[in-house]
mmCIF file of C-alpha atoms and ligand atoms in Angstrom:
data_model
loop_
_atom_site.group_PDB
_atom_site.id
_atom_site.type_symbol
_atom_site.label_atom_id
_atom_site.label_comp_id
_atom_site.label_asym_id
_atom_site.label_seq_id
_atom_site.Cartn_x
_atom_site.Cartn_y
_atom_site.Cartn_z
ATOM 1 C CA MET O 1 233.277 39.189 50.120
ATOM 2 C CA ASP O 2 234.630 38.618 53.563
ATOM 3 C CA ILE O 3 237.655 40.333 55.366
ATOM 4 C CA ASN O 4 240.910 39.067 55.338
ATOM 5 C CA GLU O 5 241.388 38.517 58.818
ATOM 6 C CA GLU O 6 245.146 38.139 58.465
ATOM 7 C CA HIS O 7 245.713 41.465 56.583
ATOM 8 C CA LEU O 8 243.160 43.398 59.323
ATOM 9 C CA LEU O 9 245.379 42.047 61.668
ATOM 10 C CA LYS O 10 248.735 43.468 60.145
ATOM 11 C CA THR O 11 246.957 46.730 59.414
ATOM 12 C CA PHE O 12 245.653 46.869 63.160
ATOM 13 C CA LEU O 13 249.257 45.825 64.756
ATOM 14 C CA GLU O 14 250.906 48.562 62.467
ATOM 15 C CA LEU O 15 248.560 51.718 63.000
ATOM 16 C CA CYS O 16 249.031 50.710 66.834
ATOM 17 C CA ARG O 17 253.052 51.039 66.887
ATOM 18 C CA ILE O 18 252.615 54.342 65.274
ATOM 19 C CA ASP O 19 252.762 57.132 68.086
ATOM 20 C CA SER O 20 250.013 60.002 67.591
ATOM 21 C CA LEU O 21 249.233 61.842 70.719
ATOM 22 C CA SER O 22 246.741 64.848 69.994
ATOM 23 C CA LYS O 23 248.091 67.118 67.568
ATOM 24 C CA ASP O 24 250.662 64.669 66.629
ATOM 25 C CA GLU O 25 248.718 62.338 64.306
ATOM 26 C CA ARG O 26 250.743 63.349 61.285
ATOM 27 C CA ALA O 27 252.142 59.761 61.128
ATOM 28 C CA VAL O 28 248.703 57.972 61.216
ATOM 29 C CA ALA O 29 247.298 59.970 58.268
ATOM 30 C CA ASP O 30 250.145 59.632 56.179
ATOM 31 C CA TYR O 31 249.723 55.718 56.788
ATOM 32 C CA ILE O 32 246.222 56.028 55.875
ATOM 33 C CA LYS O 33 247.072 58.130 52.649
ATOM 34 C CA SER O 34 249.949 55.524 51.774
ATOM 35 C CA LYS O 35 247.455 52.738 52.243
ATOM 36 C CA ILE O 36 244.685 54.354 49.995
ATOM 37 C CA GLY O 37 247.276 55.378 47.631
ATOM 38 C CA ASP O 38 245.628 57.537 44.567
ATOM 39 C CA LYS O 39 242.765 55.028 44.551
ATOM 40 C CA LEU O 40 240.461 58.013 46.192
ATOM 41 C CA GLU O 41 241.006 61.399 46.636
ATOM 42 C CA ILE O 42 241.634 62.548 50.279
ATOM 43 C CA ILE O 43 240.778 65.737 51.657
ATOM 44 C CA GLU O 44 242.739 67.147 54.503
ATOM 45 C CA ASP O 45 241.534 70.147 56.024
ATOM 46 C CA ALA O 46 243.171 73.273 58.070
ATOM 47 C CA THR O 47 242.231 71.859 61.556
ATOM 48 C CA GLY O 48 245.631 71.321 62.168
ATOM 49 C CA ASN O 49 246.950 75.030 61.898
ATOM 50 C CA GLN O 50 243.853 76.190 63.574
ATOM 51 C CA ILE O 51 244.529 74.107 66.551
ATOM 52 C CA GLY O 52 248.245 74.116 66.709
ATOM 53 C CA GLY O 53 248.808 70.579 65.768
ATOM 54 C CA ASN O 54 250.540 68.865 62.720
ATOM 55 C CA THR O 55 247.486 67.176 61.213
ATOM 56 C CA GLY O 56 244.117 68.006 59.820
ATOM 57 C CA ASN O 57 241.048 65.758 59.675
ATOM 58 C CA LEU O 58 240.959 63.400 56.576
ATOM 59 C CA TYR O 59 237.745 63.203 54.363
ATOM 60 C CA ILE O 60 237.810 60.488 52.013
ATOM 61 C CA TYR O 61 234.641 59.810 49.413
ATOM 62 C CA VAL O 62 233.787 56.502 47.928
ATOM 63 C CA PRO O 63 231.175 56.677 45.042
ATOM 64 C CA GLY O 64 228.779 54.092 45.069
ATOM 65 C CA THR O 65 225.158 53.591 44.613
ATOM 66 C CA GLY O 66 221.902 55.025 46.933
ATOM 67 C CA ASP O 67 222.058 56.629 49.901
ATOM 68 C CA PRO O 68 225.462 57.757 51.044
ATOM 69 C CA ILE O 69 226.675 56.701 54.453
ATOM 70 C CA MET O 70 229.232 58.309 56.769
ATOM 71 C CA PHE O 71 231.479 56.603 59.416
ATOM 72 C CA SER O 72 233.731 58.320 61.617
ATOM 73 C CA ALA O 73 236.554 57.565 63.955
ATOM 74 C CA HIS O 74 239.501 59.516 65.642
ATOM 75 C CA MET O 75 243.341 59.521 64.675
ATOM 76 C CA ASP O 76 244.770 60.507 68.332
ATOM 77 C CA THR O 77 245.348 58.780 71.182
ATOM 78 C CA VAL O 78 245.892 59.244 74.799
ATOM 79 C CA GLY O 79 249.297 58.693 76.216
ATOM 80 C CA PRO O 80 251.844 56.930 77.597
ATOM 81 C CA VAL O 81 253.644 55.927 74.083
ATOM 82 C CA GLY O 82 256.600 55.518 73.009
ATOM 83 C CA ASN O 83 257.577 52.515 71.001
ATOM 84 C CA ILE O 84 254.558 50.774 71.330
ATOM 85 C CA GLU O 85 254.681 47.032 71.016
ATOM 86 C CA PRO O 86 251.320 45.104 70.473
ATOM 87 C CA ILE O 87 251.371 41.460 71.754
ATOM 88 C CA LEU O 88 249.054 38.844 70.452
ATOM 89 C CA ASP O 89 248.625 36.868 73.488
ATOM 90 C CA ASP O 90 247.636 33.024 73.214
ATOM 91 C CA ASP O 91 243.920 34.136 74.380
ATOM 92 C CA GLY O 92 243.656 36.076 71.318
ATOM 93 C CA VAL O 93 243.689 39.127 72.812
ATOM 94 C CA ILE O 94 246.139 42.117 71.881
ATOM 95 C CA ARG O 95 247.776 44.293 74.496
ATOM 96 C CA THR O 96 251.205 45.514 75.232
ATOM 97 C CA ALA O 97 253.809 44.447 77.592
ATOM 98 C CA GLY O 98 252.204 47.465 80.036
ATOM 99 C CA ASP O 99 254.394 50.607 79.648
ATOM 100 C CA THR O 100 252.326 52.275 77.142
ATOM 101 C CA VAL O 101 248.688 52.238 75.772
ATOM 102 C CA LEU O 102 247.629 50.052 72.731
ATOM 103 C CA GLY O 103 245.886 52.788 71.020
ATOM 104 C CA GLY O 104 243.136 50.505 69.726
ATOM 105 C CA ASP O 105 240.823 53.585 70.995
ATOM 106 C CA ASP O 106 240.571 54.281 68.201
ATOM 107 C CA LYS O 107 242.699 52.466 65.741
ATOM 108 C CA VAL O 108 240.388 49.225 65.715
ATOM 109 C CA ALA O 109 238.193 51.600 63.749
ATOM 110 C CA LEU O 110 240.822 53.000 61.653
ATOM 111 C CA ALA O 111 241.816 49.255 60.360
ATOM 112 C CA ALA O 112 238.120 48.388 60.074
ATOM 113 C CA PHE O 113 237.943 51.452 57.679
ATOM 114 C CA LEU O 114 240.976 50.359 55.655
ATOM 115 C CA GLU O 115 239.714 46.889 55.128
ATOM 116 C CA MET O 116 236.536 48.216 54.022
ATOM 117 C CA LEU O 117 238.249 49.988 51.405
ATOM 118 C CA GLU O 118 239.728 46.907 50.393
ATOM 119 C CA LEU O 119 236.770 44.960 49.829
ATOM 120 C CA ILE O 120 234.471 47.846 48.684
ATOM 121 C CA ASP O 121 235.153 47.463 44.917
ATOM 122 C CA GLY O 122 234.097 43.990 45.212
ATOM 123 C CA ILE O 123 230.746 44.402 46.677
ATOM 124 C CA PRO O 124 227.849 44.903 44.124
ATOM 125 C CA ASP O 125 225.946 48.457 44.398
ATOM 126 C CA HIS O 126 227.692 49.398 47.469
ATOM 127 C CA ARG O 127 226.644 52.825 48.916
ATOM 128 C CA PRO O 128 228.446 55.680 48.738
ATOM 129 C CA VAL O 129 230.595 55.846 51.608
ATOM 130 C CA GLU O 130 232.146 58.893 53.359
ATOM 131 C CA LEU O 131 234.909 58.647 55.942
ATOM 132 C CA VAL O 132 235.754 61.511 58.579
ATOM 133 C CA ILE O 133 238.841 60.439 60.312
ATOM 134 C CA THR O 134 239.471 63.284 62.900
ATOM 135 C CA VAL O 135 242.037 64.579 65.224
ATOM 136 C CA ALA O 136 242.376 65.719 68.710
ATOM 137 C CA GLU O 137 239.532 64.032 69.979
ATOM 138 C CA GLU O 138 241.059 63.175 73.122
ATOM 139 C CA ILE O 139 241.546 66.707 74.093
ATOM 140 C CA GLY O 140 237.931 68.266 73.683
ATOM 141 C CA LEU O 141 236.759 66.772 70.294
ATOM 142 C CA LEU O 142 238.738 69.563 68.758
ATOM 143 C CA GLY O 143 238.911 68.041 65.365
ATOM 144 C CA ALA O 144 235.309 67.378 65.192
ATOM 145 C CA TYR O 145 234.418 70.904 66.118
ATOM 146 C CA ASN O 146 236.644 72.249 63.249
ATOM 147 C CA PHE O 147 235.431 69.863 60.539
ATOM 148 C CA ASP O 148 233.151 71.391 58.158
ATOM 149 C CA VAL O 149 230.070 69.024 58.142
ATOM 150 C CA SER O 150 228.505 70.796 54.764
ATOM 151 C CA LEU O 151 230.968 68.732 53.006
ATOM 152 C CA ILE O 152 228.850 65.628 54.553
ATOM 153 C CA LYS O 153 226.231 63.997 51.866
ATOM 154 C CA SER O 154 225.105 61.486 54.590
ATOM 155 C CA ASP O 155 221.989 61.658 56.592
ATOM 156 C CA LEU O 156 223.058 59.468 59.122
ATOM 157 C CA GLY O 157 226.666 58.259 60.253
ATOM 158 C CA TYR O 158 228.423 55.849 62.462
ATOM 159 C CA ILE O 159 231.231 56.667 65.048
ATOM 160 C CA ILE O 160 233.273 54.094 65.639
ATOM 161 C CA ASP O 161 234.613 54.680 69.215
ATOM 162 C CA THR O 162 232.840 53.008 72.282
ATOM 163 C CA SER O 163 233.879 49.968 75.026
ATOM 164 C CA GLN O 164 231.198 47.903 73.889
ATOM 165 C CA PRO O 165 231.151 44.513 71.899
ATOM 166 C CA PRO O 166 230.716 45.187 68.205
ATOM 167 C CA GLY O 167 227.266 45.172 67.422
ATOM 168 C CA ASN O 168 225.876 47.432 70.397
ATOM 169 C CA ALA O 169 225.761 51.117 70.307
ATOM 170 C CA VAL O 170 225.447 54.215 72.033
ATOM 171 C CA ASN O 171 222.221 56.178 71.097
ATOM 172 C CA ALA O 172 222.607 59.056 73.805
ATOM 173 C CA ALA O 173 224.934 60.987 75.357
ATOM 174 C CA PRO O 174 225.322 63.273 78.012
ATOM 175 C CA GLY O 175 226.011 67.483 77.571
ATOM 176 C CA SER O 176 228.672 69.097 79.452
ATOM 177 C CA GLU O 177 229.313 72.373 80.570
ATOM 178 C CA ILE O 178 232.972 73.331 82.282
ATOM 179 C CA LEU O 179 233.247 75.820 85.256
ATOM 180 C CA LYS O 180 236.052 78.009 86.325
ATOM 181 C CA ALA O 181 235.340 80.229 89.106
ATOM 182 C CA ASP O 182 237.713 82.741 90.591
ATOM 183 C CA PHE O 183 237.412 84.571 94.156
ATOM 184 C CA VAL O 184 238.996 87.518 95.142
ATOM 185 C CA GLY O 185 239.057 88.718 98.355
ATOM 186 C CA LYS O 186 241.878 91.014 100.421
ATOM 187 C CA ALA O 187 245.088 89.900 101.374
ATOM 188 C CA ALA O 188 246.336 90.898 105.263
ATOM 189 C CA HIS O 189 248.563 89.670 107.710
ATOM 190 C CA ALA O 190 246.624 86.659 109.180
ATOM 191 C CA GLY O 191 248.130 87.331 112.651
ATOM 192 C CA ILE O 192 248.783 91.100 112.962
ATOM 193 C CA ALA O 193 245.525 92.525 110.971
ATOM 194 C CA PRO O 194 243.406 89.628 109.926
ATOM 195 C CA GLU O 195 240.492 91.686 109.882
ATOM 196 C CA LYS O 196 241.819 93.885 107.155
ATOM 197 C CA GLY O 197 241.859 90.455 105.151
ATOM 198 C CA ILE O 198 239.035 89.101 103.040
ATOM 199 C CA ASN O 199 239.608 85.271 102.773
ATOM 200 C CA ALA O 200 239.049 84.006 99.161
ATOM 201 C CA LEU O 201 239.783 80.533 100.155
ATOM 202 C CA GLN O 202 236.951 80.588 102.910
ATOM 203 C CA ALA O 203 234.421 82.049 100.252
ATOM 204 C CA ALA O 204 235.386 78.960 98.066
ATOM 205 C CA ALA O 205 235.017 76.314 100.528
ATOM 206 C CA ARG O 206 231.572 77.801 101.733
ATOM 207 C CA ALA O 207 230.374 77.783 97.948
ATOM 208 C CA ILE O 208 231.487 74.044 97.436
ATOM 209 C CA SER O 209 230.178 72.794 100.969
ATOM 210 C CA GLY O 210 226.741 74.238 99.904
ATOM 211 C CA MET O 211 226.582 72.400 96.442
ATOM 212 C CA LYS O 212 224.907 69.674 95.406
ATOM 213 C CA LEU O 213 227.612 67.318 93.812
ATOM 214 C CA GLY O 214 227.939 63.879 92.608
ATOM 215 C CA ARG O 215 225.165 62.128 91.021
ATOM 216 C CA ILE O 216 222.006 64.754 91.084
ATOM 217 C CA ASP O 217 219.584 62.510 89.417
ATOM 218 C CA GLU O 218 219.669 59.492 87.169
ATOM 219 C CA GLU O 219 221.141 61.642 84.188
ATOM 220 C CA THR O 220 222.733 64.390 85.652
ATOM 221 C CA THR O 221 226.123 64.412 87.697
ATOM 222 C CA ALA O 222 228.223 67.544 89.244
ATOM 223 C CA ASN O 223 231.880 67.841 90.156
ATOM 224 C CA ILE O 224 234.320 70.777 91.644
ATOM 225 C CA GLY O 225 237.686 68.453 90.635
ATOM 226 C CA ILE O 226 240.100 71.324 91.341
ATOM 227 C CA MET O 227 240.639 74.157 94.339
ATOM 228 C CA GLU O 228 243.937 76.013 94.332
ATOM 229 C CA SER O 229 244.353 78.891 96.563
ATOM 230 C CA GLY O 230 246.923 80.313 99.339
ATOM 231 C CA ASN O 231 250.808 80.864 99.519
ATOM 232 C CA ALA O 232 251.568 80.703 103.367
ATOM 233 C CA THR O 233 249.601 80.250 106.792
ATOM 234 C CA ASN O 234 250.165 83.841 107.771
ATOM 235 C CA ILE O 235 248.570 85.239 104.680
ATOM 236 C CA VAL O 236 244.886 85.736 104.875
ATOM 237 C CA PRO O 237 244.002 84.384 101.207
ATOM 238 C CA GLU O 238 243.569 86.877 98.257
ATOM 239 C CA LYS O 239 242.845 84.115 95.372
ATOM 240 C CA ALA O 240 240.742 81.081 95.215
ATOM 241 C CA HIS O 241 240.466 79.042 92.141
ATOM 242 C CA LEU O 242 237.689 76.407 91.233
ATOM 243 C CA GLU O 243 237.240 73.992 88.464
ATOM 244 C CA GLY O 244 234.513 71.612 87.747
ATOM 245 C CA GLU O 245 232.055 70.192 85.257
ATOM 246 C CA ILE O 246 228.286 69.213 84.889
ATOM 247 C CA ARG O 247 227.259 66.480 82.625
ATOM 248 C CA SER O 248 223.268 65.763 81.706
ATOM 249 C CA HIS O 249 221.298 63.864 79.177
ATOM 250 C CA ASP O 250 218.787 66.366 79.929
ATOM 251 C CA SER O 251 219.630 69.907 78.666
ATOM 252 C CA GLY O 252 216.913 71.607 81.115
ATOM 253 C CA LYS O 253 218.447 69.909 83.961
ATOM 254 C CA LEU O 254 222.270 70.984 82.737
ATOM 255 C CA ILE O 255 220.828 74.507 83.246
ATOM 256 C CA THR O 256 218.974 73.870 86.737
ATOM 257 C CA GLN O 257 222.675 72.544 87.952
ATOM 258 C CA LYS O 258 224.442 75.016 86.406
ATOM 259 C CA GLU O 259 222.079 77.979 87.996
ATOM 260 C CA HIS O 260 222.349 76.139 91.293
ATOM 261 C CA MET O 261 226.077 76.116 91.537
ATOM 262 C CA THR O 262 226.024 79.353 90.039
ATOM 263 C CA THR O 263 224.011 80.971 92.774
ATOM 264 C CA ARG O 264 226.222 79.352 95.108
ATOM 265 C CA LEU O 265 229.411 80.911 94.143
ATOM 266 C CA ARG O 266 227.823 84.342 94.269
ATOM 267 C CA ASP O 267 226.151 83.777 97.508
ATOM 268 C CA ALA O 268 229.308 82.727 99.182
ATOM 269 C CA ALA O 269 231.259 85.665 98.010
ATOM 270 C CA GLU O 270 228.604 88.020 99.000
ATOM 271 C CA LYS O 271 228.492 86.417 102.168
ATOM 272 C CA ILE O 272 232.129 87.568 103.080
ATOM 273 C CA GLY O 273 232.240 91.010 100.626
ATOM 274 C CA ALA O 274 234.796 88.894 98.005
ATOM 275 C CA LYS O 275 234.029 88.973 94.326
ATOM 276 C CA VAL O 276 233.790 86.016 92.046
ATOM 277 C CA LYS O 277 234.357 85.526 88.397
ATOM 278 C CA ILE O 278 232.502 83.021 87.077
ATOM 279 C CA GLU O 279 233.019 81.149 83.780
ATOM 280 C CA TRP O 280 231.127 78.226 82.319
ATOM 281 C CA LYS O 281 232.301 76.698 78.901
ATOM 282 C CA HIS O 282 230.158 74.838 76.803
ATOM 283 C CA ALA O 283 231.856 71.248 76.061
ATOM 284 C CA TYR O 284 229.411 69.383 74.219
ATOM 285 C CA ALA O 285 225.765 68.633 73.820
ATOM 286 C CA ALA O 286 223.670 65.613 74.808
ATOM 287 C CA PHE O 287 222.213 63.914 72.048
ATOM 288 C CA LYS O 288 219.446 60.963 72.122
ATOM 289 C CA ILE O 289 218.635 59.149 68.883
ATOM 290 C CA PRO O 290 215.530 57.348 69.053
ATOM 291 C CA GLU O 291 215.155 53.694 68.266
ATOM 292 C CA GLU O 292 213.457 53.556 64.893
ATOM 293 C CA ALA O 293 215.773 55.973 63.712
ATOM 294 C CA ALA O 294 217.464 54.910 60.445
ATOM 295 C CA SER O 295 220.951 54.798 61.781
ATOM 296 C CA ILE O 296 219.894 51.908 64.485
ATOM 297 C CA THR O 297 217.251 49.930 62.415
ATOM 298 C CA ARG O 298 220.124 49.470 59.740
ATOM 299 C CA LEU O 299 222.568 48.567 62.584
ATOM 300 C CA LYS O 300 219.897 46.129 64.153
ATOM 301 C CA LYS O 301 219.722 44.698 60.490
ATOM 302 C CA ALA O 302 223.191 44.153 60.023
ATOM 303 C CA ASP O 303 223.709 42.843 63.485
ATOM 304 C CA ASP O 304 221.166 40.159 62.697
ATOM 305 C CA THR O 305 222.932 39.440 59.308
ATOM 306 C CA LEU O 306 225.921 38.827 61.131
ATOM 307 C CA GLY O 307 224.684 37.262 64.123
ATOM 308 C CA LEU O 308 226.289 40.196 66.330
ATOM 309 C CA PRO O 309 224.470 41.533 70.032
ATOM 310 C CA PHE O 310 222.350 44.217 69.596
ATOM 311 C CA GLU O 311 222.122 46.674 72.641
ATOM 312 C CA LEU O 312 221.746 49.996 72.667
ATOM 313 C CA LEU O 313 222.779 52.111 75.722
ATOM 314 C CA PRO O 314 223.223 55.506 77.095
ATOM 315 C CA GLY O 315 227.033 56.645 76.809
ATOM 316 C CA GLY O 316 228.530 58.570 80.041
ATOM 317 C CA GLY O 317 230.933 61.071 78.176
ATOM 318 C CA GLY O 318 231.289 63.137 75.025
ATOM 319 C CA SER O 319 232.541 61.737 71.839
ATOM 320 C CA ASP O 320 232.907 62.985 68.320
ATOM 321 C CA GLY O 321 229.183 61.758 68.329
ATOM 322 C CA ASN O 322 228.254 64.492 70.615
ATOM 323 C CA VAL O 323 229.779 67.098 68.181
ATOM 324 C CA PHE O 324 228.313 65.503 64.902
ATOM 325 C CA ASN O 325 224.829 65.399 66.427
ATOM 326 C CA GLU O 326 224.786 69.278 67.514
ATOM 327 C CA LYS O 327 225.630 69.999 64.032
ATOM 328 C CA GLY O 328 222.605 68.439 62.682
ATOM 329 C CA LEU O 329 224.212 64.930 61.638
ATOM 330 C CA GLU O 330 222.215 61.965 62.975
ATOM 331 C CA CYS O 331 225.158 59.728 64.529
ATOM 332 C CA ILE O 332 225.307 56.767 66.956
ATOM 333 C CA VAL O 333 228.214 55.496 68.385
ATOM 334 C CA LEU O 334 229.105 51.721 67.525
ATOM 335 C CA GLY O 335 231.161 49.663 70.083
ATOM 336 C CA CYS O 336 234.324 48.453 69.059
ATOM 337 C CA GLY O 337 235.369 45.813 71.429
ATOM 338 C CA MET O 338 238.061 47.956 72.889
ATOM 339 C CA ASN O 339 238.599 47.675 76.548
ATOM 340 C CA ASP O 340 240.178 49.189 79.670
ATOM 341 C CA VAL O 341 241.059 52.258 77.407
ATOM 342 C CA HIS O 342 243.191 55.490 78.415
ATOM 343 C CA SER O 343 245.304 52.897 80.659
ATOM 344 C CA THR O 344 248.372 50.936 80.018
ATOM 345 C CA ASP O 345 246.169 47.460 80.207
ATOM 346 C CA GLU O 346 244.254 48.388 77.378
ATOM 347 C CA ASN O 347 243.252 45.616 75.139
ATOM 348 C CA VAL O 348 241.518 44.148 71.958
ATOM 349 C CA ALA O 349 240.588 40.796 71.130
ATOM 350 C CA VAL O 350 241.039 39.635 67.749
ATOM 351 C CA LYS O 351 237.250 38.330 67.546
ATOM 352 C CA ASP O 352 236.055 41.736 67.996
ATOM 353 C CA LEU O 353 238.406 43.657 65.625
ATOM 354 C CA ASN O 354 237.124 41.025 63.075
ATOM 355 C CA ASP O 355 233.374 41.626 64.177
ATOM 356 C CA ILE O 356 233.835 45.279 63.601
ATOM 357 C CA ALA O 357 235.499 45.217 60.102
ATOM 358 C CA ARG O 358 232.578 42.965 58.943
ATOM 359 C CA LEU O 359 230.001 44.958 60.639
ATOM 360 C CA VAL O 360 231.537 48.147 58.445
ATOM 361 C CA VAL O 361 231.450 46.236 55.473
ATOM 362 C CA GLU O 362 227.689 44.680 55.996
ATOM 363 C CA LEU O 363 226.857 48.560 56.535
ATOM 364 C CA VAL O 364 227.730 49.769 53.266
ATOM 365 C CA LYS O 365 225.898 46.927 51.220
ATOM 366 C CA PRO O 366 222.951 48.289 49.744
HETATM 367 ZN ZN1 ZN S 401 238.107 57.217 71.525
#
């Protein structure tokens, strides 16, 4: 039972041509529904309404034998989009002309799922399969956060959404916290009465210059990425706004760095009599799946059968995998050969498209 490469490619190209920015995934969801028809029940949840989008997460269940297995991928893409025209070059790589993204992130996975569904009836004793196809991944994992994981019957899952060759997987990813800080000082005329002012911008600058930022250690990074302040050179600035982030594979180190940055912000404000309002927002939690976990041993077995590479790597960012793990479902993130994602150079080799589809088919076997 092998995949139909021609059919898979056609599906992938059709998916790429459909614009699906975050919160506007409707046409992709409808495409998936039309391909599945009334063969299977498809549940679309209410996430669209909850996040101000036009589409909910899709949940598709395929009955089977033995332990169920879950796969997940997202329907939305980053921009630029608009008349996306995927081109298959002579080197076997699919790109665009360069005006838009390709959308291979994450439509490679969606095409692989649809191909697996075409074949599944012919796979003897295949496992029950659950597909969770999320929305709004690219704007803060909103679909996964709003998905009701109590629907999931599987003990483990595979998120197909990372720039590694099919076979490899990300089994650890950092957690992240987002910072917003607002300094409030006092405005005054900078030439006539500067002593009446409290310079919020100076407090913010002092706070930043006292912070450890960049690569804090081998598993922790920190950044201040936005600073906004001031209206005119002759006004002592009353307000200053900062935004930043921390990522760490270790939640203890993340908290230590958070306390360090909070202390620097408070001290800098206090030093000149300004006030500071500090807001930390949890973006996503870290996860680390041990090598002996069932999701990994099963992947290794499938990779060996198909002759695919097998390497476990730590990820540097957040994905729906962080959310599902945080919600208690063991998930690793599978490579699917998408390259230069989030850019107009985005590309996918046909070989990798075929390999990820084969891997999905292999994983549903008993
Ligand atoms: Zn993605």
